[in-house]
Short mmCIF file of C-alpha atoms in Angstrom, two decimals:
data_model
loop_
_atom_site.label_atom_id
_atom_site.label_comp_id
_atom_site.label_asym_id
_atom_site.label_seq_id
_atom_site.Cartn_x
_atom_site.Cartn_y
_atom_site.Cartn_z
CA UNK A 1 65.27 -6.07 26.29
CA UNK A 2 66.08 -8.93 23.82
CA UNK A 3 65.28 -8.53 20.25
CA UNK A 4 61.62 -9.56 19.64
CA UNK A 5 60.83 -9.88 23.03
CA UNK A 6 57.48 -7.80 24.00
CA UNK A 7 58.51 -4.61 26.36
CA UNK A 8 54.92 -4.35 27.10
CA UNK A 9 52.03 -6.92 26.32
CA UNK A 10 48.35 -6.25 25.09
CA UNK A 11 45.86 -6.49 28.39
CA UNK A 12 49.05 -5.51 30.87
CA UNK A 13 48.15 -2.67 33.50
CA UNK A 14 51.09 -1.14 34.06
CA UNK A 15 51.80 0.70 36.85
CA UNK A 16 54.90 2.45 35.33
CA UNK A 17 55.73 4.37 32.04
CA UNK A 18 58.85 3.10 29.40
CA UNK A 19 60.66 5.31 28.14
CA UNK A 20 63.11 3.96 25.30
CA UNK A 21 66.89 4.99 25.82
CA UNK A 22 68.20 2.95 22.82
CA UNK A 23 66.98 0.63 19.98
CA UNK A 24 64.11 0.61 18.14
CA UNK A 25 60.38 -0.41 19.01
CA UNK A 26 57.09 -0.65 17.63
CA UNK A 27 53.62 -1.23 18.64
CA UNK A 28 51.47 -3.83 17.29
CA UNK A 29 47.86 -5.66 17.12
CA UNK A 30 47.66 -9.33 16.47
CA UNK A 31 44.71 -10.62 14.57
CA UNK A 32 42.88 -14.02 15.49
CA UNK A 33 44.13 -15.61 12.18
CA UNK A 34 48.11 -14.26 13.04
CA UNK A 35 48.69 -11.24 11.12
CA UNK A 36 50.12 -8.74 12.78
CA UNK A 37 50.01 -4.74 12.06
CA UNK A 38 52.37 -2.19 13.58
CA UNK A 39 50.57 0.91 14.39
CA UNK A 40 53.66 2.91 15.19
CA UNK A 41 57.17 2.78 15.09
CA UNK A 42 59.33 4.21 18.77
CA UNK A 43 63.13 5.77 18.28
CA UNK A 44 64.98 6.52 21.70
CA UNK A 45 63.55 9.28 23.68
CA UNK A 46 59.99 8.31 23.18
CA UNK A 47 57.70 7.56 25.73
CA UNK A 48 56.26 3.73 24.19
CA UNK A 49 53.08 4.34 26.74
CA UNK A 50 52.65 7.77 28.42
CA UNK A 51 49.05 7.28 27.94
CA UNK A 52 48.96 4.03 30.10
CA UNK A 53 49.11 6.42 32.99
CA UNK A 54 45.96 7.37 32.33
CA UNK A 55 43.93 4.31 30.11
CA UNK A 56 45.56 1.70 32.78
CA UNK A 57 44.94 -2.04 30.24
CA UNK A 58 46.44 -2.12 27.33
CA UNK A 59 44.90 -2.84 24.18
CA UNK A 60 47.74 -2.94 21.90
CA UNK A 61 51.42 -4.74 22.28
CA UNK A 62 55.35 -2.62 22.18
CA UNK A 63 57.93 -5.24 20.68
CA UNK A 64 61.50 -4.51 20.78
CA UNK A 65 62.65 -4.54 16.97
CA UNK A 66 66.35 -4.36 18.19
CA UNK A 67 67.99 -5.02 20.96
CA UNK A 68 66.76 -1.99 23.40
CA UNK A 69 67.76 -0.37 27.03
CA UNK A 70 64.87 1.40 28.18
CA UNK A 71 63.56 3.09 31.66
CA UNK A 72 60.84 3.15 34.08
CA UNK A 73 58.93 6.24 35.32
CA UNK A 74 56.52 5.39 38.02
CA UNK A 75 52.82 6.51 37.72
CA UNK A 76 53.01 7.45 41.15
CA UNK A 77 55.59 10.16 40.19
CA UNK A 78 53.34 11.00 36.91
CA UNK A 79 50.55 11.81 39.55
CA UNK A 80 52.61 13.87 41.70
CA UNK A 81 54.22 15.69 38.28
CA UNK A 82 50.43 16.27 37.28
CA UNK A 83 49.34 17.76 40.83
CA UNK A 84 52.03 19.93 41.17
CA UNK A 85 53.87 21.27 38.11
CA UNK A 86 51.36 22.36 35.31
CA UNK A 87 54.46 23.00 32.91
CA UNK A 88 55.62 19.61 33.12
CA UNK A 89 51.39 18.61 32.92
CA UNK A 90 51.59 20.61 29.68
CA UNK A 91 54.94 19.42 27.87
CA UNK A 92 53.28 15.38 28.73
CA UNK A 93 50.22 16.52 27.03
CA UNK A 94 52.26 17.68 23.95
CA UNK A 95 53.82 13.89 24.39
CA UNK A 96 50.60 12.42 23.82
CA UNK A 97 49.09 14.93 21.45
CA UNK A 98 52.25 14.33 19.20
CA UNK A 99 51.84 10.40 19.72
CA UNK A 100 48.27 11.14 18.48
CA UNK A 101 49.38 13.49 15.41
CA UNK A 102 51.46 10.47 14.55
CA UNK A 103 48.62 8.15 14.35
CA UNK A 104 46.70 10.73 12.32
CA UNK A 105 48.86 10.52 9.94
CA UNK A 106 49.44 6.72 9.25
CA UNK A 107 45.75 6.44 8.97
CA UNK A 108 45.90 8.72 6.19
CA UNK A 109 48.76 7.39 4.21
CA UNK A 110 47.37 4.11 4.94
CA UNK A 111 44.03 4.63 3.33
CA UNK A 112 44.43 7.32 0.59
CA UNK A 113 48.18 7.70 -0.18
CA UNK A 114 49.42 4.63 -2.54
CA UNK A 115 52.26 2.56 -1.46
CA UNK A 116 54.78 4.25 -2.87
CA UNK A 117 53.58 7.40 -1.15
CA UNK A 118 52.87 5.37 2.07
CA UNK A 119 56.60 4.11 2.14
CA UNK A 120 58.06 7.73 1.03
CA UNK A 121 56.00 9.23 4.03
CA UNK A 122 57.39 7.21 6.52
CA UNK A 123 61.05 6.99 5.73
CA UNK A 124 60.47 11.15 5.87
CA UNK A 125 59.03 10.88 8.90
CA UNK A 126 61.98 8.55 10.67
CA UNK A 127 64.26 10.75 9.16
CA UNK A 128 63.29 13.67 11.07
CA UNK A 129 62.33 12.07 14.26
CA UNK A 130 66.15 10.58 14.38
CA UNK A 131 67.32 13.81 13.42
CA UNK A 132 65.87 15.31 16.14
CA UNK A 133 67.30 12.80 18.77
CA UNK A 134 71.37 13.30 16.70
CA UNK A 135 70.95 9.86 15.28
CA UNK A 136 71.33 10.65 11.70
CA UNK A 137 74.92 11.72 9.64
CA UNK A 138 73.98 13.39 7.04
CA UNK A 139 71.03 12.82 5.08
CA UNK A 140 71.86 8.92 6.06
CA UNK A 141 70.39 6.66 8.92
CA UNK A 142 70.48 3.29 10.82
CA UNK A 143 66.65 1.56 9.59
CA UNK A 144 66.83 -1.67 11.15
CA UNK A 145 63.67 -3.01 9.88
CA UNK A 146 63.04 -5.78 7.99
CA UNK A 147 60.76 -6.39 4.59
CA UNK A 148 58.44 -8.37 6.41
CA UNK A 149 58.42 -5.76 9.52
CA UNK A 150 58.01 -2.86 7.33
CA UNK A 151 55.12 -4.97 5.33
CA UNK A 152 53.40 -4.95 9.08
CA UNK A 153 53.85 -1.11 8.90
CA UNK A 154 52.43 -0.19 5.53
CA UNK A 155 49.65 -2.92 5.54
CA UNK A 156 51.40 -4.61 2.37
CA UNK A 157 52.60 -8.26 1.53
CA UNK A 158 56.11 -8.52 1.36
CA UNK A 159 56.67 -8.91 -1.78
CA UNK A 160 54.61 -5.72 -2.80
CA UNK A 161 57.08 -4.25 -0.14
CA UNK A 162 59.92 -5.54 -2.06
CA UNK A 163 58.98 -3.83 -4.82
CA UNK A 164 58.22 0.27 -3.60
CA UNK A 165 61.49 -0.21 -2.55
CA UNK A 166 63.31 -1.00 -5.83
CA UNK A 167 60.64 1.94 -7.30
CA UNK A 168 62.21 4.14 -4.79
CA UNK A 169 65.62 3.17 -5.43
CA UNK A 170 65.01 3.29 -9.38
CA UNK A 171 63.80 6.92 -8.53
CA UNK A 172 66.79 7.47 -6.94
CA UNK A 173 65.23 8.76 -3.99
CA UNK A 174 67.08 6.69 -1.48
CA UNK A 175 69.95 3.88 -1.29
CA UNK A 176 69.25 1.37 1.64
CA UNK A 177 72.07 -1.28 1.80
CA UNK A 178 71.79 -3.70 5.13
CA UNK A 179 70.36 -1.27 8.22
CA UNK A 180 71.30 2.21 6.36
CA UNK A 181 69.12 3.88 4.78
CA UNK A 182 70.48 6.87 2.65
CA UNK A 183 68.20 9.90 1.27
CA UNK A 184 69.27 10.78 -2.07
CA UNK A 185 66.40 13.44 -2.81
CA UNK A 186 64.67 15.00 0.46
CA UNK A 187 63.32 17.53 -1.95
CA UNK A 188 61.38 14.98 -4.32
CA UNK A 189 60.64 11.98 -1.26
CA UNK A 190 59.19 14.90 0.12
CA UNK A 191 57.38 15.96 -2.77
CA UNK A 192 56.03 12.42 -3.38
CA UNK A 193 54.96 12.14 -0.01
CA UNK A 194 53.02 15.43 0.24
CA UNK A 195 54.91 15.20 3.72
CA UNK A 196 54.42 18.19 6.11
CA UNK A 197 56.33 17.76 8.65
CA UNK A 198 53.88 19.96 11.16
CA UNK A 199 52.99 17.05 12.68
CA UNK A 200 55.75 16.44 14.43
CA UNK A 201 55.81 20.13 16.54
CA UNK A 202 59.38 20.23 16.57
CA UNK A 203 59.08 24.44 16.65
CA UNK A 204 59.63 25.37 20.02
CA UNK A 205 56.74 27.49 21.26
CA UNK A 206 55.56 28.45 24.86
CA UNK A 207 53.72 25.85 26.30
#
């Protein structure tokens, strides 16, 4: 998929599941008078819409941010997976729940945290989720977003965006030159973020 090209359009029935192998993605609502707002943000290895299998229309959008391989599973072999293996039933159900846990939390930060705590929140939050899939070096990693995208994110102009980012960068909290993003403090981004990373049930437990 081409940069900026929709992987998946709002009022589509699909009658397949993407998974995204490599680039960034994010899903998004457009507004009558243009604006858009991204509701969540997809690394590789994420399911973009598990839950089509079982809502079938669409209501939201998935843009490719970068340029972005992804794969197909069939719905078809989602039914068969749910009719006859309850473990695999059980670890797409923690897909979903996860998906939702995600959500839970940008509502949150999006209508009690401040900006600055906003932004700190989800630069934690990328961190880990690339960490998990071995695309971080360090306590660096590849953020190709731009001011405007990450405006549609947070809910802010971007110029307000502009400026959490110098605040965060006059903290010295992170350094984020081009698409790299570097974590100076985990401890304090943390801190300022009240982030918890539960969330994100990376623990493995028995399912």
């Amino acid at each position: 998929m081409s940069k900026g090209e929709d992987i998946i359009r709002e009022g589509d029935r699909p009658t397949e599941s993407t998974v995204l192998l490599e680039g960034f993605a994010a899903r998004y609502s457009l507004l009558r008078n243009g604006k858009r707002q991204i509701t969540g943000l997809h690394v590789p290895g994420d399911f973009v819409d598990l839950h089509s299998f079982l809502v079938k229309k669409m209501d939201h959008a998935v843009l490719a941010i970068t340029p972005c391989s992804v794969g197909f599973v069939p719905h078809e072999t989602l039914r068969e997976i749910s009719e006859n293996h309850p473990h695999l039933t059980r670890l797409l159900g923690v897909n979903i729940a996860v998906d939702a846990a995600i959500h839970r939390q940008w509502i949150v930060a999006m209508g009690r945290r401040s900006a600055l705590e906003h932004a700190a929140h989800l630069l934690c939050e990328m961190f880990l989720r690339l960490r998990a899939v071995g695309l971080t070096e360090d306590d660096s990693f590849k953020l190709p977003l731009t001011q405007a995208e990450l405006g549609d994110a947070l809910g802010l102009s971007t110029v307000h965006v502009n400026r959490v980012v110098q605040d965060l960068r006059k903290e010295r909290l992170i350094t984020w030159r081009g698409e790299t993003l570097v974590i100076d403090d985990w401890e304090r981004l943390q801190e300022l973020a009240e982030f918890d990373p539960t969330f994100l049930s990376f623990e493995v437990e028995p399912r």
